[in-house]
Short mmCIF file of C-alpha atoms in Angstrom, two decimals:
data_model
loop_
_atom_site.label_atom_id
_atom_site.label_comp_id
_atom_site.label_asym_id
_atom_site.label_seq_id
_atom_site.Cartn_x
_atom_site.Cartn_y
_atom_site.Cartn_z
CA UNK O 1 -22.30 14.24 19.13
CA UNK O 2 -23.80 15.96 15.89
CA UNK O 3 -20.51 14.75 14.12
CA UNK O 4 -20.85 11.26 15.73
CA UNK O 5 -24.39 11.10 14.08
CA UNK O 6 -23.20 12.24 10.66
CA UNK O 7 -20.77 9.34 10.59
CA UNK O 8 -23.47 7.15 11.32
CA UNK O 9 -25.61 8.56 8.55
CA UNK O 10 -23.17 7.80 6.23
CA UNK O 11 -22.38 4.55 7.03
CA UNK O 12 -25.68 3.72 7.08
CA UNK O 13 -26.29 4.41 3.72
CA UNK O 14 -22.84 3.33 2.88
CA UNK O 15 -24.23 -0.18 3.95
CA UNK O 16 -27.52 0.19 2.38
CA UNK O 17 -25.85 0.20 -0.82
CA UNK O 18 -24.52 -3.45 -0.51
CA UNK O 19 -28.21 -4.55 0.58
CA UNK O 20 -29.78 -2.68 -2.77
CA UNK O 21 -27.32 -5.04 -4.88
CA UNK O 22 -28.28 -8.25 -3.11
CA UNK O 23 -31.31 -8.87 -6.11
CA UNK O 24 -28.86 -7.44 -8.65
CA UNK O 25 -26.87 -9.59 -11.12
CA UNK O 26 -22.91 -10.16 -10.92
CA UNK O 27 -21.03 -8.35 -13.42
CA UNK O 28 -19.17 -11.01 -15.17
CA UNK O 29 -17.07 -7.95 -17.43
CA UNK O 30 -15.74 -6.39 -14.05
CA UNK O 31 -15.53 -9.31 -12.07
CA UNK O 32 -12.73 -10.48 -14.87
CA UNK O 33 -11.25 -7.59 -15.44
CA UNK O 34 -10.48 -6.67 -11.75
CA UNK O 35 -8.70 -10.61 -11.58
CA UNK O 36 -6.54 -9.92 -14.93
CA UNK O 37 -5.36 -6.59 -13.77
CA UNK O 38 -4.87 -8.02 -10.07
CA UNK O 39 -3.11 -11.16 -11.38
CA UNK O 40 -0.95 -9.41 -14.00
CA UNK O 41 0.68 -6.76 -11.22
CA UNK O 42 1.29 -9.29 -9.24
CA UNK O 43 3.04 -11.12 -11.45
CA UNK O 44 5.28 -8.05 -11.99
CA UNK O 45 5.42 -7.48 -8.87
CA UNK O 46 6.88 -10.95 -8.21
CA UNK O 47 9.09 -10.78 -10.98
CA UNK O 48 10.70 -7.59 -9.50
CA UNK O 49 10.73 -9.53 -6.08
CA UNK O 50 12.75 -12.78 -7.67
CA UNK O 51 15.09 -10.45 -9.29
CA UNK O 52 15.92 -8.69 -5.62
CA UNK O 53 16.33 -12.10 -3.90
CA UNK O 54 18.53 -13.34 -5.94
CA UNK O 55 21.74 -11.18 -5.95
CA UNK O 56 23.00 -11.48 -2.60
CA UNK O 57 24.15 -7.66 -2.99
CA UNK O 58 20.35 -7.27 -3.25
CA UNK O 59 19.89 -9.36 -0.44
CA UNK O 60 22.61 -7.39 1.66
CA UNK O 61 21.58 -3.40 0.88
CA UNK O 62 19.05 -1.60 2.60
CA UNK O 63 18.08 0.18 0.06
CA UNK O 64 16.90 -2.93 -1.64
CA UNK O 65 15.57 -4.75 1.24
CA UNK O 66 13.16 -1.95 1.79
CA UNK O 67 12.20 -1.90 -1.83
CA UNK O 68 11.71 -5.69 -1.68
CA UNK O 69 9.47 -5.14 1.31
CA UNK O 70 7.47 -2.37 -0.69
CA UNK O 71 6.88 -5.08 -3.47
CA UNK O 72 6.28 -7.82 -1.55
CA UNK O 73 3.75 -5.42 0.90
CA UNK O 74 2.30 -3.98 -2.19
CA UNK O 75 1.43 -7.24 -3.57
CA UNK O 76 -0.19 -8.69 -0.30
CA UNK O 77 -2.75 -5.90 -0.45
CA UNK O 78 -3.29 -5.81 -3.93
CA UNK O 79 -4.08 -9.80 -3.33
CA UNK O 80 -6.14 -9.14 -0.36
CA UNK O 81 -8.11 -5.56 -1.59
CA UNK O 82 -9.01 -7.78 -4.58
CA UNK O 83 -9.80 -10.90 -3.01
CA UNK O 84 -12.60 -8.45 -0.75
CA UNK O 85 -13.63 -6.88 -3.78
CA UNK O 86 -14.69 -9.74 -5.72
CA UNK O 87 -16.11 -11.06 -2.77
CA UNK O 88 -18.42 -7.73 -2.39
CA UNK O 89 -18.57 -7.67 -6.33
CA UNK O 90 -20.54 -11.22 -6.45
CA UNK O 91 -22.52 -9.83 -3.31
CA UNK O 92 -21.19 -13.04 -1.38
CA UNK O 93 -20.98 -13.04 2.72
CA UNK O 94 -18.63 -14.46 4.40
CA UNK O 95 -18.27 -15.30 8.17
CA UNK O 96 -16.92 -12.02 10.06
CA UNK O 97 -13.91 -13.92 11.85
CA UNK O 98 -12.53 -14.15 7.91
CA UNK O 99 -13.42 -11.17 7.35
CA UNK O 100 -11.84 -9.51 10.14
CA UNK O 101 -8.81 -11.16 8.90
CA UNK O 102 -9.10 -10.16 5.63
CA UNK O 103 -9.63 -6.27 6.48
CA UNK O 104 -6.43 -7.00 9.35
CA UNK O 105 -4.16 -7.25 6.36
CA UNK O 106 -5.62 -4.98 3.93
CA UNK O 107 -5.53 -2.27 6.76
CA UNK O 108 -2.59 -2.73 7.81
CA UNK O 109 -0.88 -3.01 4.13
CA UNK O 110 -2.33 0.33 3.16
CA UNK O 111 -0.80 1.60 6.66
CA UNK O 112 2.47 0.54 6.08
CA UNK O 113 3.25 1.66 2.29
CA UNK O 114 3.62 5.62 3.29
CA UNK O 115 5.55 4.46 6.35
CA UNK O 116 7.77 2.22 4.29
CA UNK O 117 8.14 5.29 1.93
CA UNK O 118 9.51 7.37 4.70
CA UNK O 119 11.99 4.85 5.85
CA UNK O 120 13.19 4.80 2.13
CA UNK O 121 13.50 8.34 2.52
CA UNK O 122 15.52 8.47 5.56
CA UNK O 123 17.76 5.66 3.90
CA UNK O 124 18.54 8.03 1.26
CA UNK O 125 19.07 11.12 3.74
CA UNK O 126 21.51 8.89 5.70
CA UNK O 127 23.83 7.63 2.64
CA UNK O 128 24.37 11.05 1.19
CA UNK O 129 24.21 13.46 4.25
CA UNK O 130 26.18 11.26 6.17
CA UNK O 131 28.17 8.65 3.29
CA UNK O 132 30.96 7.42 6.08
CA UNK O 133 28.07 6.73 8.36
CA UNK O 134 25.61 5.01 5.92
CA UNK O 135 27.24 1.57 6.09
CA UNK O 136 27.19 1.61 10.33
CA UNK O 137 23.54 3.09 10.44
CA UNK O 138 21.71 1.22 7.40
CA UNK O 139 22.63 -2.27 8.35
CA UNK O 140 20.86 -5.09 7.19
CA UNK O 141 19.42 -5.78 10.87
CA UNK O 142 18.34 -2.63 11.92
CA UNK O 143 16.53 -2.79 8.44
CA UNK O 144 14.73 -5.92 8.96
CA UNK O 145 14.16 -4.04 13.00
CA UNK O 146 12.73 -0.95 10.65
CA UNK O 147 10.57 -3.70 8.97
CA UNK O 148 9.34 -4.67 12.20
CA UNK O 149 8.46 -1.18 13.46
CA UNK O 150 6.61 -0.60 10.20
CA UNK O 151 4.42 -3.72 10.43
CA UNK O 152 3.83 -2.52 14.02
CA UNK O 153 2.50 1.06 13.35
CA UNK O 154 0.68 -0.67 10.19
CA UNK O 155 -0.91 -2.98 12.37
CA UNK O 156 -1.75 -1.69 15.48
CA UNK O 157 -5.29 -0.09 15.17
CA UNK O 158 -6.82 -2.71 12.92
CA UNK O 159 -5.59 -5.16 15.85
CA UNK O 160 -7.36 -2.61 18.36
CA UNK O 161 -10.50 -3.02 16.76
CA UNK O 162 -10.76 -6.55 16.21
CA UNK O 163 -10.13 -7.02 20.05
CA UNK O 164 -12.26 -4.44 21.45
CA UNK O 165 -15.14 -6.27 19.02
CA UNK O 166 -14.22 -9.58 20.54
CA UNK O 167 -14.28 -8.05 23.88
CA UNK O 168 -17.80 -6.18 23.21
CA UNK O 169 -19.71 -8.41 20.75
CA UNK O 170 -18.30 -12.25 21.36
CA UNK O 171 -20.95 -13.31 19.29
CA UNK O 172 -20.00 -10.93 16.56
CA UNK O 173 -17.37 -13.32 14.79
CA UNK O 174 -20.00 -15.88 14.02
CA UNK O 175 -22.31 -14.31 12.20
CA UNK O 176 -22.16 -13.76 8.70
CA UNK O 177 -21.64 -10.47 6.57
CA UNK O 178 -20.59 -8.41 3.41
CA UNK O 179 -17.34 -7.83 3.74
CA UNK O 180 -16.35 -4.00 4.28
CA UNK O 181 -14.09 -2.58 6.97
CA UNK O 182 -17.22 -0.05 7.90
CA UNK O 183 -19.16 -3.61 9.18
CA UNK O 184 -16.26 -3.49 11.88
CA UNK O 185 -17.11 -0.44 13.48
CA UNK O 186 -19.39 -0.68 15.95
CA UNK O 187 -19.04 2.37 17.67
CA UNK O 188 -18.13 6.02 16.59
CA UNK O 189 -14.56 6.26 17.95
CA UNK O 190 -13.11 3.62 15.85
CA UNK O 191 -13.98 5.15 12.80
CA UNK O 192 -12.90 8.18 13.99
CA UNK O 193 -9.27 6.82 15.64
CA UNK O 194 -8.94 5.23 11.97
CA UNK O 195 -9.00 8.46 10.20
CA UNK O 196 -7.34 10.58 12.46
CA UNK O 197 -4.31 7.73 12.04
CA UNK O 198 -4.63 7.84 8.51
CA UNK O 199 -4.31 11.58 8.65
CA UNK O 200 -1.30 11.61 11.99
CA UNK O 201 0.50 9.14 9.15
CA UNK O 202 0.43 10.83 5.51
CA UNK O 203 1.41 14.29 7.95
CA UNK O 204 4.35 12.84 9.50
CA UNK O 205 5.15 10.80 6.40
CA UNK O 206 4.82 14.02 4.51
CA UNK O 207 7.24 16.07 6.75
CA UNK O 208 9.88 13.33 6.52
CA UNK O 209 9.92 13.27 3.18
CA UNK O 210 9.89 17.13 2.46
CA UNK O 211 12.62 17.03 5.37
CA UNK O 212 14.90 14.39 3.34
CA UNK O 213 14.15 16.22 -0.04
CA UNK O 214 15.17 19.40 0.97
CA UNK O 215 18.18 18.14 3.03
CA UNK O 216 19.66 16.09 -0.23
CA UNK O 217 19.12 19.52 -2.32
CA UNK O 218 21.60 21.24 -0.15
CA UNK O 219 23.87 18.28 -0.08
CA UNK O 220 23.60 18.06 -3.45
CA UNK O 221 24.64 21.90 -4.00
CA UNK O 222 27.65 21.44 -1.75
CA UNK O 223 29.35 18.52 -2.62
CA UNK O 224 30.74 18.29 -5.24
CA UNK O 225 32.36 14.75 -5.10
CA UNK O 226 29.09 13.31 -4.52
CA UNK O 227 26.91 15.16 -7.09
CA UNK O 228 26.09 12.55 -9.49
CA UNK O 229 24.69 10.27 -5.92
CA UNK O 230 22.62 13.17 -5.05
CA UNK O 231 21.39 14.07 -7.90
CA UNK O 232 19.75 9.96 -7.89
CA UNK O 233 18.91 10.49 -4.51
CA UNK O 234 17.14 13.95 -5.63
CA UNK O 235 14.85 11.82 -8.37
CA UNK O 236 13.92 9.20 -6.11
CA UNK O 237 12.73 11.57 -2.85
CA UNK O 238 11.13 12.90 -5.88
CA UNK O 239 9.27 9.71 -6.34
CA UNK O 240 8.34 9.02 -2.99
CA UNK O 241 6.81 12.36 -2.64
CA UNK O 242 4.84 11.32 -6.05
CA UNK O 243 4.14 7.42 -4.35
CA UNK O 244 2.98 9.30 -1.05
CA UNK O 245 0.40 10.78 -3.05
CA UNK O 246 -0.95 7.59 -4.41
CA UNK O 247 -0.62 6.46 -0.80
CA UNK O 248 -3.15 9.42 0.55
CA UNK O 249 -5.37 7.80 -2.42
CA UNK O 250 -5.22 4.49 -1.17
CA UNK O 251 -6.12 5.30 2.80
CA UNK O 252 -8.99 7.98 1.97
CA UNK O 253 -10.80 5.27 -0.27
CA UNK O 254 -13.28 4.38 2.49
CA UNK O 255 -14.03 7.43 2.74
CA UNK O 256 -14.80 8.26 -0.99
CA UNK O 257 -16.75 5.22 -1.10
CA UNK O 258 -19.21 6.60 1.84
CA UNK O 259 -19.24 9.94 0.17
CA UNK O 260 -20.28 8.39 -3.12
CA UNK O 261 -22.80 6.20 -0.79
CA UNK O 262 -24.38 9.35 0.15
CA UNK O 263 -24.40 11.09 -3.51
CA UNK O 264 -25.30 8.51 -6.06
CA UNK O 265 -28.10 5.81 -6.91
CA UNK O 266 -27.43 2.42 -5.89
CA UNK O 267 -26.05 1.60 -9.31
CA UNK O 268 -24.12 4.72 -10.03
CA UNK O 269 -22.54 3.82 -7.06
CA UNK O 270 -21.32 0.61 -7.43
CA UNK O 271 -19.88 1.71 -11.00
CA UNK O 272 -18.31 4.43 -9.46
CA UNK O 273 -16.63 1.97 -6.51
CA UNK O 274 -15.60 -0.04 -9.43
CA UNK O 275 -13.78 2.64 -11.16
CA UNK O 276 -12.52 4.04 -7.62
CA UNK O 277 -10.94 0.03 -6.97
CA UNK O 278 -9.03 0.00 -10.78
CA UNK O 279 -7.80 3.60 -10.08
CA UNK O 280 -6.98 4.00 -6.35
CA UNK O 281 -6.22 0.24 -5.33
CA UNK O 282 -5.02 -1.18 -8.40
CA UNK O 283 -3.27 1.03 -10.46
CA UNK O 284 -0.76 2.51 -7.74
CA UNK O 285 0.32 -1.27 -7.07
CA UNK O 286 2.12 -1.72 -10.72
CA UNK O 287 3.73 1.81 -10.24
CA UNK O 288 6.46 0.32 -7.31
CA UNK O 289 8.61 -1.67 -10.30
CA UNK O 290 8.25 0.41 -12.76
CA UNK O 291 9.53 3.51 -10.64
CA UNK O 292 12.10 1.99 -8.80
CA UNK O 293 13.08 -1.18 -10.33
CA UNK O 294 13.09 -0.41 -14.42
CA UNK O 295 14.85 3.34 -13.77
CA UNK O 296 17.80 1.34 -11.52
CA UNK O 297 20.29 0.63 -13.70
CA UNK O 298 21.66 -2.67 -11.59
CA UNK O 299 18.52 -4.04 -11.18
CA UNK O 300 16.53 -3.27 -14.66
CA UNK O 301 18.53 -5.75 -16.64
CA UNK O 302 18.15 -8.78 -14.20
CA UNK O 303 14.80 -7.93 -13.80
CA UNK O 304 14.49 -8.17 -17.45
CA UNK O 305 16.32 -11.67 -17.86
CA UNK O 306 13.49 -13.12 -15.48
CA UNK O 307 10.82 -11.41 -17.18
CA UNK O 308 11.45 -12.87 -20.57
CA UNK O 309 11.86 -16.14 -18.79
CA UNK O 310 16.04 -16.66 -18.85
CA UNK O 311 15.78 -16.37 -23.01
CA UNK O 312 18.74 -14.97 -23.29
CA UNK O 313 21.94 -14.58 -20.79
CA UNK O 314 22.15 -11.61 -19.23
CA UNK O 315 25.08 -10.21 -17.20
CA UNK O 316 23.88 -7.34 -15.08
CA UNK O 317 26.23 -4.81 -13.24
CA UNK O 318 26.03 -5.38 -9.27
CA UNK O 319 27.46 -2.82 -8.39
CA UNK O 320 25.62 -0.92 -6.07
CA UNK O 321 26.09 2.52 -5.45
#
């Protein structure tokens, strides 16, 4: 009960926050920096996404459909976590059944990027723990069924809430309201089943990758016919483990907002929310190309032909190993 209280506290003043800036003045400065930044990483981001679509050896390996699916969910969120923020940013309400919407996707975007991660992971595990395998196991359905289970587990408790306020509140979708994914939690337990799944998540996620890691280490010590795979394989668990920690940035942001609700002025906050939205939201979505797409060496130069807009021909190797 006491704990149940102290989450109410908190979002209380978490709230309170947004009321203090209703009188205050839109900051032009952030509002257009926060729409360059947004617009330029997705544009990267849908550069890198062309470039995978249109080899149909891109088309055809899981490795690449699941790093197409990264892109393309990384992009989605970034859209939608900066479409909320501006919203909040020029203090405007909107009606809750949009909003609800808006924090479905944004939830369940954030949700799915460790998962996604993981499946990478065990993508990598499979083609050099078991190479005669890897063609039978990582097909290109049971990727797109992998897809599927990772939109699922994404989705699943942002759905949960949304219908048990329908089912509790039927008036509550017509009203109108600062946007915020604490506004959707009407009682203690769903703010409590949302971190608890953010935490079940980044653990499993966590062990899966550490499992893969250390099981491509010891392949990589004892094969030697398959070093110079393993040794790739080796960087990009590497990676992951480095993207899973952007990831645990991304899902604990509510929660450093409320903390920052409860520690700072009303204006120290929302500069520090700013800050907390370039860093933790924004930032981590550029990383995905960059890491995966520029270091691959039969992707980077395709992905550089479309980036300088087809100025110059450019054959890249398909091969993909």
């Amino acid at each position: 009960m006491a704990l149940n209280e102290s989450g109410q506290e908190v979002l209380v003043a978490h709230q309170q926050m947004f009321q203090v800036q209703l009188t205050a003045e839109g900051p032009l400065t952030k509002l257009l920096v926060a729409v360059f930044m947004s617009t330029l990483f997705i544009s990267i981001n849908s550069i890198m996404f062309v470039t995978l679509r249109s080899k149909a050896v891109f088309r055809d390996t899981a490795r690449y459909v699941l790093f197409a699916h990264m892109l393309c969910n990384d992009s989605t969120q970034l859209l939608f976590s900066s479409l909320m923020y501006i919203i909040s940013l020029c203090y405007v309400q909107v009606d809750k059944a949009v909003c609800a919407i808006l924090i479905l996707v944004t939830a369940s975007t954030s949700r799915n990027a460790p998962i996604n991660l993981a499946v990478m992971s065990l993508e990598r595990y499979v083609a050099i723990c078991f190479p005669l395998r890897h063609g039978e196991i990582a097909t290109k359905g049971r990727t797109g069924a992998a897809i599927s289970v990772i939109w699922f587990f994404g989705a699943v408790n942002p759905v949960i809430d949304i219908l048990y306020t329908s089912a509790t509140d039927p008036t509550f979708f017509s009203e109108r309201m600062f946007c915020t994914r604490e506004r959707i939690f009407i009682a203690p337990w769903q703010r409590e089943l949302f971190e608890g799944l953010n935490a079940f998540y980044l653990v499993a996620v966590t062990l899966i990758i550490v499992f893969t890691y250390i099981s491509v280490m010891v392949a990589a010590r004892s094969a030697s016919s398959n070093k110079d795979s393993a040794k790739k394989a080796h960087r990009t668990l590497l990676l992951h483990l480095f993207q899973l920690g952007l990831c645990l940035n991304t899902l604990v942001f509510g929660s450093i907002e409320r903390l920052l609700a409860m520690t700072s002025s009303s204006r120290l906050f929302m500069d520090l929310r700013y800050v907390n939205f370039l860093l933790i939201l924004i930032l981590p979505r550029c990383l995905s190309p960059l890491i995966y797409g520029l270091r691959d060496d039969t992707v980077r130069p395709l992905f550089l032909f479309y980036l300088r807009c087809s100025t110059r021909r450019v054959k890249p190797d398909v091969n993909v190993h």
